Each structure stands twice: as structure tokens, then as C-alpha cells.
CSV table of C-alpha atoms and ligand atoms in Angstrom, one decimal:
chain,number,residue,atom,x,y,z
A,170,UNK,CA,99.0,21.7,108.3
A,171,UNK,CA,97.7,17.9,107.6
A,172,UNK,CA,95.0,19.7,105.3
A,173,UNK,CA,97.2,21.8,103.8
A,174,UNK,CA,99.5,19.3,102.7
A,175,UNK,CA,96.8,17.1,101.3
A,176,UNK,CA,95.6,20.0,99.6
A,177,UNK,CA,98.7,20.6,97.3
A,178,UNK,CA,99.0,17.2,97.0
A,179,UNK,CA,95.6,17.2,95.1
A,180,UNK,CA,96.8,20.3,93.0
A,181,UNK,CA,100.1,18.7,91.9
A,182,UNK,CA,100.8,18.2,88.7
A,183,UNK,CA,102.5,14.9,87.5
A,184,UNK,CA,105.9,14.7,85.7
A,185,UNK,CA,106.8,11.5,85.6
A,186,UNK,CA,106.2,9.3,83.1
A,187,UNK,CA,105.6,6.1,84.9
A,188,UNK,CA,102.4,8.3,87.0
A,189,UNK,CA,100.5,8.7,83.6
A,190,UNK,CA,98.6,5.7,83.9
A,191,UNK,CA,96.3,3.5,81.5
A,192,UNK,CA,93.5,5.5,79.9
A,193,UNK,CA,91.1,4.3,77.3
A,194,UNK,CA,90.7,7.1,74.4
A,195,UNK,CA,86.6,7.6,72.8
A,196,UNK,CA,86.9,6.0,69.3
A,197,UNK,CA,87.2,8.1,66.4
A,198,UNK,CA,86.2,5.7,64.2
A,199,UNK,CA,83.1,4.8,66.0
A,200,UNK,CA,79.7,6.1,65.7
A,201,UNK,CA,77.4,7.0,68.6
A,202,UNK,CA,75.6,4.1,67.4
A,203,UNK,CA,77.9,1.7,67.5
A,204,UNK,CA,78.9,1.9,63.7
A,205,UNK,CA,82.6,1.4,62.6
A,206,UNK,CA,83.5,4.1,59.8
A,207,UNK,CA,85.3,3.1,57.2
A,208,UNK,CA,84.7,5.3,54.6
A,209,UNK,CA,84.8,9.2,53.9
A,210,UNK,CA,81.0,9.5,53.4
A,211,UNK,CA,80.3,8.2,56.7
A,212,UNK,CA,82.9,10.3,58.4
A,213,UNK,CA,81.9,13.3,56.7
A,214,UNK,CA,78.0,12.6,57.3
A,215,UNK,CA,78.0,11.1,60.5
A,216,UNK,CA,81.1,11.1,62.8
A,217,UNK,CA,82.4,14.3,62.2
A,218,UNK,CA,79.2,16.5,63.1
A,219,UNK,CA,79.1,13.9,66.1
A,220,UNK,CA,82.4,15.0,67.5
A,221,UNK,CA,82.0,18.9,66.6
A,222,UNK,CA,78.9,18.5,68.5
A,223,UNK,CA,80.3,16.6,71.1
A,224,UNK,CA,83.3,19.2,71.5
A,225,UNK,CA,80.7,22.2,71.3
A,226,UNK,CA,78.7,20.6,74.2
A,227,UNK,CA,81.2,19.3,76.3
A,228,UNK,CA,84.2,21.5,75.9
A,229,UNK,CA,83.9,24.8,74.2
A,230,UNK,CA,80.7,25.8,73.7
A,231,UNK,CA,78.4,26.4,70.3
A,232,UNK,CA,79.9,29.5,67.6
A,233,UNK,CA,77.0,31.3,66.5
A,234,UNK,CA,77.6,32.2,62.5
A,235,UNK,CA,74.6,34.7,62.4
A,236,UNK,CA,74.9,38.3,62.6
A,237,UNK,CA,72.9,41.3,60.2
A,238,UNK,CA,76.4,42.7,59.0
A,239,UNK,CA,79.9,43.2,58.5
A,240,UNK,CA,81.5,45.9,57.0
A,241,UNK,CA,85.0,46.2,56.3
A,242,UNK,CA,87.2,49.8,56.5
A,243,UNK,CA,90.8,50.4,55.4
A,244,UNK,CA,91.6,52.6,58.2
A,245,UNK,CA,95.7,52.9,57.7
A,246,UNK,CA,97.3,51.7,54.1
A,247,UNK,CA,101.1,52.2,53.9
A,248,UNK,CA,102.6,50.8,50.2
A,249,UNK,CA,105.8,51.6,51.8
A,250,UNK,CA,106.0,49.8,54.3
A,251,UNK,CA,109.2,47.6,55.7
A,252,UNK,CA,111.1,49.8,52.9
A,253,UNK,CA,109.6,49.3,50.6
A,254,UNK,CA,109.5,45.6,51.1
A,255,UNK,CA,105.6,45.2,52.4
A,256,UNK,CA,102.3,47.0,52.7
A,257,UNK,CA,100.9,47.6,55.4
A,258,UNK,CA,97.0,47.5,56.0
A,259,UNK,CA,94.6,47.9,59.2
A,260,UNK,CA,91.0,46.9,58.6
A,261,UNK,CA,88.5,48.0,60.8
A,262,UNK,CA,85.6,44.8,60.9
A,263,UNK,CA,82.7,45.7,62.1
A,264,UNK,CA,79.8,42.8,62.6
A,265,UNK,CA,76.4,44.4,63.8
A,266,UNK,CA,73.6,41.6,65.0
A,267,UNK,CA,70.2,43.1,66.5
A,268,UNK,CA,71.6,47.1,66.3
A,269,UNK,CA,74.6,46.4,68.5
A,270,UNK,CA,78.1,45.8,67.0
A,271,UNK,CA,81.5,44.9,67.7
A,272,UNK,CA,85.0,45.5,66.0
A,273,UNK,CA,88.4,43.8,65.2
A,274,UNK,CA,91.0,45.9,63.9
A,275,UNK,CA,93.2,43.2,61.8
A,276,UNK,CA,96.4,44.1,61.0
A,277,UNK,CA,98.3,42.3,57.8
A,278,UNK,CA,101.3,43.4,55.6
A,279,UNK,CA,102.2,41.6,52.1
A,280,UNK,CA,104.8,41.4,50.2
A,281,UNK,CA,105.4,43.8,47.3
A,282,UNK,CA,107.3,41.5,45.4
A,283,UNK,CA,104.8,39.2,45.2
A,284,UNK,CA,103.1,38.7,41.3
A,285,UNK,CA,99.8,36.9,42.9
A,286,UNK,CA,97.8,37.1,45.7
A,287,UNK,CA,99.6,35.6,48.6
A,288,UNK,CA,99.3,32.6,51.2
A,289,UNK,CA,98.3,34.2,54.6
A,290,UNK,CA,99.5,33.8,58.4
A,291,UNK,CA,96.9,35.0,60.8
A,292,UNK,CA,97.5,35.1,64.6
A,293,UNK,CA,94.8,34.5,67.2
A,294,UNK,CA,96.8,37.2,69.9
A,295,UNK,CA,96.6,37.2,73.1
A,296,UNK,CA,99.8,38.7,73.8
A,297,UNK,CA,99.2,42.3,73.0
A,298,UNK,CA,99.3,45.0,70.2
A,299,UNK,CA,102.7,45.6,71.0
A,300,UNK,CA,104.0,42.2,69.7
A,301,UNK,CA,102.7,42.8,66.4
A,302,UNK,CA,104.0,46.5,66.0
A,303,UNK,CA,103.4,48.0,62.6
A,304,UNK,CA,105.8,50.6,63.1
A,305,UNK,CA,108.0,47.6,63.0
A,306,UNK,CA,110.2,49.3,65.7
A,307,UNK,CA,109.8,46.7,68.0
A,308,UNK,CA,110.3,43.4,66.2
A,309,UNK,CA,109.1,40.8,68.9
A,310,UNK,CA,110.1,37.1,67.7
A,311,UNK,CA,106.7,36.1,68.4
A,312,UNK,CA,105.0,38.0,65.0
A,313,UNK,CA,108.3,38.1,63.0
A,314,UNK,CA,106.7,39.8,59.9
A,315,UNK,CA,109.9,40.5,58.4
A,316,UNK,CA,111.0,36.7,57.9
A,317,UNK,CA,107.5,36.3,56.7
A,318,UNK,CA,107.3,38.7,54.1
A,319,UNK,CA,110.9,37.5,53.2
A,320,UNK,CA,109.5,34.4,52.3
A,321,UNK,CA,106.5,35.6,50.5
A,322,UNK,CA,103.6,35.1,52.7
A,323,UNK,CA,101.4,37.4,54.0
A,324,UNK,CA,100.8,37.8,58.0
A,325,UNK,CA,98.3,39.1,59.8
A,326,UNK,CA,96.7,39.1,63.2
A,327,UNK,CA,94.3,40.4,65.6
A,328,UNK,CA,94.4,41.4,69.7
A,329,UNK,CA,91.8,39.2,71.3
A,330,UNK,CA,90.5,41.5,73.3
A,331,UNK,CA,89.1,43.1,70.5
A,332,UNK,CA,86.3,40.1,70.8
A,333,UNK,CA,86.8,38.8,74.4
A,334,UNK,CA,89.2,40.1,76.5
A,335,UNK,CA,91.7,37.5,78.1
A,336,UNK,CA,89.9,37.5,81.5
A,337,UNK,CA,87.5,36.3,84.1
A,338,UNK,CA,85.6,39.0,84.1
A,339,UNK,CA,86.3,41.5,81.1
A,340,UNK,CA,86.2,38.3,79.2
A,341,UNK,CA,82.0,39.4,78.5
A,342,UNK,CA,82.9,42.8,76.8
A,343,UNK,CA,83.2,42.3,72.8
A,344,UNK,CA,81.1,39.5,71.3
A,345,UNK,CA,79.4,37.9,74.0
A,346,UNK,CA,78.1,41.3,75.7
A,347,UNK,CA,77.2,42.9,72.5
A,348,UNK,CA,76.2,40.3,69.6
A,349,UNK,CA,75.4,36.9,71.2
A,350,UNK,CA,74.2,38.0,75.0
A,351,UNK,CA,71.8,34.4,74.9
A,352,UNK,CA,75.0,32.1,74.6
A,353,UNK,CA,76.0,33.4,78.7
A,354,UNK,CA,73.3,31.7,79.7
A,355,UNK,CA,73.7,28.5,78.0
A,356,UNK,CA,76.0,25.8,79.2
A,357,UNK,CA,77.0,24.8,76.4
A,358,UNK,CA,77.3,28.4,75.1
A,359,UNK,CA,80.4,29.9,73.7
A,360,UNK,CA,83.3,31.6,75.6
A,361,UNK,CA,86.7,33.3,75.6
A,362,UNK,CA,88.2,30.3,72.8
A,363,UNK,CA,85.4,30.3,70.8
A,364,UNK,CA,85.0,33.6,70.8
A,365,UNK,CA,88.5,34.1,69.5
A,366,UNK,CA,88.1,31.5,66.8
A,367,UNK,CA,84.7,33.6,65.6
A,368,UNK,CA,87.4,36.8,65.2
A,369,UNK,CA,89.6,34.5,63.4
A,370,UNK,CA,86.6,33.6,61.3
A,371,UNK,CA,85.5,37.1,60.6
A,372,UNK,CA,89.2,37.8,59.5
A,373,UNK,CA,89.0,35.5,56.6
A,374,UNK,CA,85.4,37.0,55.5
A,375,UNK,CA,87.5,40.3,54.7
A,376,UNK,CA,90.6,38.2,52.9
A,377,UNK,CA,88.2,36.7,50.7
A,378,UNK,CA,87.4,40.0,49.8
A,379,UNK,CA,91.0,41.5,49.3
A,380,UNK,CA,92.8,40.7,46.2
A,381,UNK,CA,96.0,40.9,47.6
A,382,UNK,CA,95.9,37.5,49.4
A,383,UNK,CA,95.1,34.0,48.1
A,384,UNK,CA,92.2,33.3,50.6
A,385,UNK,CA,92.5,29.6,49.9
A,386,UNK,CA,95.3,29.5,51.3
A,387,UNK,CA,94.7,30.8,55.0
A,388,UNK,CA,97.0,29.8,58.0
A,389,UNK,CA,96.0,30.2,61.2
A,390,UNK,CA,98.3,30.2,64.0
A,391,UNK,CA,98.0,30.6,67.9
A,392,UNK,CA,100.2,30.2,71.0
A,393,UNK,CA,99.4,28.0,74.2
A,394,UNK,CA,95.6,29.4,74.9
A,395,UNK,CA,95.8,31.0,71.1
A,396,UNK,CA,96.4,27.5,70.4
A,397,UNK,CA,93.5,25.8,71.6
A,398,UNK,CA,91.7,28.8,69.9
A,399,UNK,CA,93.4,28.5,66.5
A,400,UNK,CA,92.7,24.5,66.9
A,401,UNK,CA,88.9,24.7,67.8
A,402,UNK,CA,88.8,27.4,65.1
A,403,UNK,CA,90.5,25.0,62.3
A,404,UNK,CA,88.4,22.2,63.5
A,405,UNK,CA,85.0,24.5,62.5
A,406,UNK,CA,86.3,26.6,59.4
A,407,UNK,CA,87.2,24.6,56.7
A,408,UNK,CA,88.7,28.3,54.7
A,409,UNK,CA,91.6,27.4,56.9
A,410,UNK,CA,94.2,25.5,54.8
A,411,UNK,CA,96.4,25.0,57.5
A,412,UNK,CA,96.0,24.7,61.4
A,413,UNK,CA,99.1,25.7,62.9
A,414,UNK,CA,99.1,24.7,67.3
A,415,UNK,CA,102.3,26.4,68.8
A,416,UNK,CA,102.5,25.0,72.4
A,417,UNK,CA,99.0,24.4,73.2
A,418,UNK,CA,99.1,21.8,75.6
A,419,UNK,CA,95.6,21.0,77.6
A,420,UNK,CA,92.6,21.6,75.8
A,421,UNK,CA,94.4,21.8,72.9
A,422,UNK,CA,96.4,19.6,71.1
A,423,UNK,CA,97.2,17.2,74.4
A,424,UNK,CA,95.8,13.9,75.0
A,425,UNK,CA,93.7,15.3,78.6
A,426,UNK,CA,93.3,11.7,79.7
A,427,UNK,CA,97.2,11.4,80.1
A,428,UNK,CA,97.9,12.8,83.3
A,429,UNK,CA,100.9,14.9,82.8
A,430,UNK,CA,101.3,18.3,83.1
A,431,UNK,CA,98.1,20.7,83.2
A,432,UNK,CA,95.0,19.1,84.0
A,433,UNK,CA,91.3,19.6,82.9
A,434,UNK,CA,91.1,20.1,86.7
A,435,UNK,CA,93.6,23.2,87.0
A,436,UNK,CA,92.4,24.5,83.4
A,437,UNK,CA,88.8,24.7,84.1
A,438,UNK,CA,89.4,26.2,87.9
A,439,UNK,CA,92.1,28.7,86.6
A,440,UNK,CA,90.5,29.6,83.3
A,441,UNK,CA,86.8,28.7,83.4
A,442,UNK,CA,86.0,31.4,81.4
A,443,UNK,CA,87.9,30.2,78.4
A,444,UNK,CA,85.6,26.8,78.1
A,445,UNK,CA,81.8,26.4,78.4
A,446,UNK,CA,80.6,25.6,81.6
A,447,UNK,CA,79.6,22.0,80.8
A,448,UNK,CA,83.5,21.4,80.9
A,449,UNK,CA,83.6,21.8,84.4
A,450,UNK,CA,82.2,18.5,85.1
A,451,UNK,CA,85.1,16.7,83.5
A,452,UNK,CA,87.7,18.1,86.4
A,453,UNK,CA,89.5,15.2,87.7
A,454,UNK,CA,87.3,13.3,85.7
A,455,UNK,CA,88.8,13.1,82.6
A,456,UNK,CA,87.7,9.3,81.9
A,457,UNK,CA,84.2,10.5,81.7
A,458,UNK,CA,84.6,12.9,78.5
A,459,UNK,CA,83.3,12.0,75.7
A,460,UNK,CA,86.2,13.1,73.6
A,461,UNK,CA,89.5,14.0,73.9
A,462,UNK,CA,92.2,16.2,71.7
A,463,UNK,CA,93.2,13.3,68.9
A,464,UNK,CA,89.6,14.0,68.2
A,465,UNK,CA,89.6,17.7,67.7
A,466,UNK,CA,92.9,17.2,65.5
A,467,UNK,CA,90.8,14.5,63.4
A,468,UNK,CA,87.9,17.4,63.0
A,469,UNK,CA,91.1,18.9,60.5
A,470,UNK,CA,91.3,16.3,58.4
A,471,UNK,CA,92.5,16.1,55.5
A,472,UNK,CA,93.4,19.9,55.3
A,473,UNK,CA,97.1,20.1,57.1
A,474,UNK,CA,97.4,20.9,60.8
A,475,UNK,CA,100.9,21.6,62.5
A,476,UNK,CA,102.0,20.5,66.0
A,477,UNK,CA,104.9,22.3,67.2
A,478,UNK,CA,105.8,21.8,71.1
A,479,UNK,CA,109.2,22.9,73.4
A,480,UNK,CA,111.1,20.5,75.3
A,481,UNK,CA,110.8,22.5,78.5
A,482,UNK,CA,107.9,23.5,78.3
A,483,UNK,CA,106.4,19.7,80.0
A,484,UNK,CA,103.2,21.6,81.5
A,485,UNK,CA,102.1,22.0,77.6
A,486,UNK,CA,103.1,17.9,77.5
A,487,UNK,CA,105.0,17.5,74.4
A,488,UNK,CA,104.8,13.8,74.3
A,489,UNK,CA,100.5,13.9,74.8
A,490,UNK,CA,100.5,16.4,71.7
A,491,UNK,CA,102.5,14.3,69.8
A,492,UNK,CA,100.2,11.2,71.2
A,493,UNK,CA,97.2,13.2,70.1
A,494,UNK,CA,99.1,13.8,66.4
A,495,UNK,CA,99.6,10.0,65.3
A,496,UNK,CA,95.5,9.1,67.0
A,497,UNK,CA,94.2,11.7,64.0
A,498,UNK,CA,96.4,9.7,61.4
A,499,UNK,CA,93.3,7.5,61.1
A,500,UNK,CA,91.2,9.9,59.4
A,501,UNK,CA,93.8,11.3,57.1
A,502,UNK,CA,94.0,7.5,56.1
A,503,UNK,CA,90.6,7.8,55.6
A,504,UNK,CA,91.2,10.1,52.5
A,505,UNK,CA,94.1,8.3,51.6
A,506,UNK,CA,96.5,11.1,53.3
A,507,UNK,CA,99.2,8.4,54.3
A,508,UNK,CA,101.2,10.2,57.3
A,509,UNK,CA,102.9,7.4,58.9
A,510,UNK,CA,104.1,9.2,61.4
A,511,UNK,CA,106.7,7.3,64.0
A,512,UNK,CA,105.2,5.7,66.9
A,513,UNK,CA,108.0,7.7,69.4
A,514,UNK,CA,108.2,11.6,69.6
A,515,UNK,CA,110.7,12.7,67.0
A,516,UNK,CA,114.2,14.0,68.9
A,517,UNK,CA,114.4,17.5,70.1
A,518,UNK,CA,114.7,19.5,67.2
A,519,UNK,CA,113.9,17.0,63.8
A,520,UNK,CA,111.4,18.4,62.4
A,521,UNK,CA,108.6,15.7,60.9
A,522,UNK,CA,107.1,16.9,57.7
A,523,UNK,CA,104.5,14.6,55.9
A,524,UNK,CA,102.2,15.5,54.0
A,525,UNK,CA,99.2,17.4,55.4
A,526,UNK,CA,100.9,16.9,58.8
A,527,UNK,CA,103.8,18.7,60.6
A,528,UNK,CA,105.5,18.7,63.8
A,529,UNK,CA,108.7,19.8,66.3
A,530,UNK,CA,109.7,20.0,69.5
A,531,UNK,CA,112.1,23.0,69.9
A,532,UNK,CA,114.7,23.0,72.3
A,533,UNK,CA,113.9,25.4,75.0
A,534,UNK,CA,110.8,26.9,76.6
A,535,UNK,CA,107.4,27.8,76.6
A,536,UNK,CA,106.9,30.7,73.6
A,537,UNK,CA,106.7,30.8,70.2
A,538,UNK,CA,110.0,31.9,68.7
A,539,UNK,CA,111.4,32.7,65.0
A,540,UNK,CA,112.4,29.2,64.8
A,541,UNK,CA,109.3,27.9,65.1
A,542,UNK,CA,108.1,30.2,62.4
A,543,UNK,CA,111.0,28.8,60.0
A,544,UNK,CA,109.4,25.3,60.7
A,545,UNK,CA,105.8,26.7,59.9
A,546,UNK,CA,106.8,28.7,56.9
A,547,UNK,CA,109.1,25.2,55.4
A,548,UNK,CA,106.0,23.2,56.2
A,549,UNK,CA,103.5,25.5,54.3
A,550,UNK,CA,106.2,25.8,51.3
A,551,UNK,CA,105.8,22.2,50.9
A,552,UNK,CA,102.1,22.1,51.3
A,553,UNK,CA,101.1,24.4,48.8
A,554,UNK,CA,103.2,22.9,46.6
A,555,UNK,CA,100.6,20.9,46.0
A,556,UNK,CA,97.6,22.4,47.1
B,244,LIG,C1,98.7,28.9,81.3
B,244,LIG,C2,97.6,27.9,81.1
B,244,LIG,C3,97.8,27.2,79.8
B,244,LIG,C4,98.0,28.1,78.7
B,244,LIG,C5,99.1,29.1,79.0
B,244,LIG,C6,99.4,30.2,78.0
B,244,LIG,O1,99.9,28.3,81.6
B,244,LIG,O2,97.6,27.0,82.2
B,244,LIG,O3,96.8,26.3,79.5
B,244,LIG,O4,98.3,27.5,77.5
B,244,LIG,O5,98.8,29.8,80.2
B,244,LIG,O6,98.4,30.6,77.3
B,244,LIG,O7,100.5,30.7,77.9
């Protein structure tokens, strides 16, 4: 019994604020060698290829960009789709490296009414083909294409098991089994999130090749572990205009060294598969990385990144995401992108627009809802304003 109860007591998670604790975050601003940045050259040259490397060793493994081929096949056009409203396309990628080859079937309507090529939502999902139905019979909040085509953008997404299926095991079968077999047996080698953040990657190869979308204006959006994805992804791929993170708590946009909510301790023993296996080491041992998530926000810089979080949803840690938010303001003020975000988390609900930065925290729990699409869809509309 004594063992047991020590046992949970270990696995507990912390919810009150005055457990957190003093932590110490890795300087963005500092070079491995000691050298303060000041300056976008230096940033561009030196710190930020540190911290990708540091987050591809230490956290979620390398992406390999090579492969022999990709070949792109409209496999379903509808010009009548949503009434009349959208069209609907499914696209067949395939990407062949040493005779073996793997394929995403992305899914995207735009808008008819549309005179140019259009802005772009695409959705790292993990939730299932059925939430982004193209019969549009079910209409699941979570991939509301008709409030999206309303408002003139184009949305798209892909199932991630198409690349690497959401588990422990299956999580192999796609990419990893078939393209890059080598990166299994590295530590730092990619997984499940990078993996996801590769499909993402090979979406936007086939919208800079379809005229009906504005490929400079690419969105990427993810939920909780589509999250973390969409944000290592947006870190790497500077074709992403805007980084959307929709509730994606630890090993995403959270601060890990605050100990609230999930841990690096119950992610990497829950979910190992989703990291590289160097992570491991950093379980109940946060101190020791040599990063954490303001970092991986920075990586955005000065392209626009969105933080959206829900009140109950305190596992995700609404506060550390917002924490991890105003840390990356220094290297938007780098490039003269001047944020000034308040110090304090904004109330439930007010949203915080500035420019190249966004954030909320919704009232209610852990999902990602039309309302937070109405945030995400006001935030681009003021972004590409200008960009
Ligand atoms: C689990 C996991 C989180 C993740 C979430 C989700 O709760 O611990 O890290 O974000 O699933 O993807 O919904």
C-alpha cells in the first residue's frame, strides 16, 4: 500500500500555482559560445540553426528533406461543391525514396467566389477522416470548412496516419518503415511529430503547384499533439506564413520547466513514440534540457505564430503557453516586430492580436472549436493585410 501511495504521488500532476517553483529558462539570446545576439544576422546565422539543432537532438528528432520523387494525382474534383459555394479536391501525394513510397491523400476545398488564388488552412489530423468529411454531411466543429470558405480561405488537411499512425506501435508504418527506415535507429532520429510535420511539408510542395491557392500564404494548424506537430513543423518550414498551436500544452507551446500540468515525465512514458528517444532523458529532469518551448516559438520568428489555449483545459497549462508566447517576443524585436504583449495572461476570452502574434484562452475545454477558428480566421485577416 505504502509503495503504492508513493507511486501516485510521483505520477501526480501539479495544479497549483504556488508548486510551480523557480526554474531558470536556456537563453535565446545567447550563443553556445557565450555570445549575446543582438542582431538579425547573428540570429539568423548562428542561434537559430543552434536551437533547431538543439530541438532535433534533444526533443524531436532530425526531418530528412530527401526523397527521389513526388508525384501529385487529382483523384476526386467536385466544382460543385458546398452548393455551389467551394470545390472540392483530393490529391493523392506520392513521395518514392530508394523504390519504396508512401502516400497522403490531402483533402482541400476553395472558394468559388474567390478572384485570386487563396490563403490556405491546413490541418495536421490526428482525429480521423471523419472530422473532415467531404460529403460535408457531418460538419464536425473541429474542420468547419463552411465558415472557412465563408470567409474566403481555403482549408485543407490530411489524416496522420497516412504518414505515421497515432501509435506505439503502428506509429512505424508510413514514412519511417517505408522512406527513412535508418532514422529508427538513430536517437536523435525522427518520429510520430516529425513525421507529421514532413506530411505537412509535402502538402505545401503540391499548393505551390496548384493555382488555385496563394502558396505564400500557408496556415498550418494542429490540435494538442497536432499542435506540437504543426509548431515543430512551423519552426522548420519557413513556406508557413502562419503557425497556428490550438491547445498544445507539453512539448508544444508550454514552458516544460514550469511544473504544471503534463510533464516531460508522463509525455515521454505515455507517448514515447511521438519524440526521439534522446528525449527520454529529460523525464523529471526538465532543468537539464537544453531548450525549452519559448525557444521553438522563437524558431517562427518574424513570420506570425498563434497561441490559442482553453481555460479548463489546465493539463495543456494555459498560463505556461502564454509564458512561452511573451519569452519569443525577443526575437520578433529582433526584426523590429514590436509585440508588447502584457506581462499577465489576457482574461478568459479577449483575444490579443498584435502583429505577427495572436493569442486566446477560450472558455471551456480541451478541443478545438468554431470559435477558435473565428479567432484564427480574424487574426489571419489582419495579417495578410499586410503581408
Ligand atoms: C494527451 C497528451 C497530450 C496531448 C493530448 C491530445 O492528453 O497527454 O500531450 O496534447 O493527449 O493530443 O489531445
Amino acid at each position: 500500500l505504502v509503495v503504492m501511495f508513493s507511486l501516485q504521488t510521483l505520477m501526480a500532476q501539479n495544479y497549483d500555482e504556488s508548486k510551480v517553483g523557480n526554474y531558470r529558462l536556456p537563453e535565446l539570446l545567447k550563443t553556445q559560445k557565450r555570445k549575446t545576439v543582438s542582431t538579425i544576422k547573428d540570429w539568423e546565422k548562428i542561434r537559430r540553426p543552434e536551437i533547431l539543432n538543439l530541438f532535433e537532438n534533444h526533443v524531436y528528432g532530425q526531418v530528412p528533406k530527401d526523397f527521389d520523387d513526388i508525384a501529385f494525382e487529382v483523384t476526386n474534383l467536385d466544382k460543385n461543391a458546398m452548393d455551389g459555394k467551394a470545390t472540392l479536391k483530393e490529391v493523392a501525394i506520392t513521395v518514392t525514396r530508394n523504390q519504396k513510397s508512401v502516400s497522403i491523400n490531402l483533402l482541400m476545398f476553395t472558394p468559388n467566389k474567390a478572384k485570386k488564388p487563396v490563403p490556405m488552412f491546413l490541418v495536421i489530423n490526428h482525429r480521423g477522416i471523419k472530422t473532415m468529411d467531404i460529403t460535408r454531411q457531418n460538419k464536425d466543429g473541429f474542420w468547419p470548412a463552411e465558415e472557412v470558405i465563408e470567409a474566403g480561405y481555403g482549408i485543407s488537411g490530411f489524416d496522420v496516419i497516412d504518414v505515421s499512425p497515432d501509435d506505439k506501435v503502428k506509429f512505424r508504418e508510413g514514412v519511417l518503415n517505408q522512406l527513412y527506415p535508418e532514422q529508427l535507429e538513430m536517437n536523435n532520429g525522427m518520429r510520430a511529430l516529425g513525421a507529421w510535420g514532413w506530411g505537412a511539408a509535402r502538402a505545401i510542395d503540391y499548393f505551390e503547384k496548384d493555382k488555385a491557392v496563394d502558396a505564400g500564404k500557408i496556415i498550418s494548424v494542429g490540435h494538442s499533439r497536432g499542435g506540437k506537430a504543426s509548431l515543430w513543423f512551423g519552426a522548420q518550414d519557413k513556406r508557413v506564413a502562419i503557425t497556428i498551436s490550438n491547445e498544445s500544452g507539453n512539448s508544444g507551446a508550454a514552458l516544460s520547466r514550469r511544473n504544471f500540468g503534463e510533464t516531460v515525465e508522463r509525455i515521454t512514458n505515455h507517448f514515447p513514440y511521438w519524440f526521439c528517444p534522446n528525449y527520454q532523458q529529460y523525464a523529471n529532469n526538465e532543468n537539464k534540457l537544453p531548450v525549452d518551448q519559448h525557444m521553438l516559438i522563437a524558431l517562427i520568428a518574424p513570420r506570425a505564430v498563434y497561441v490559442a489555449s482553453a481555460a479548463e483545459d489546465l493539463w495543456a497549462d494555459p498560463k505556461g503557453q502564454y509564458l512561452a508566447l511573451t519569452e519569443a517576443q525577443d526575437v520578433y524585436e529582433l526584426y523590429k516586430v514590436h509585440t508588447n504583449l502584457p506581462a499577465e495572461m489576457p482574461d478568459v476570452n479577449e483575444q490579443i492580436i498584435r502583429p505577427h502574434i495572436g493569442f486566446h484562452n477560450r472558455e471551456g475545454k480541451h478541443n478545438m472549436t468554431p470559435y477558435d477558428w473565428q479567432q484564427f480566421i480574424q487574426f489571419a485577416d489582419n495579417y495578410f493585410k499586410r503581408h
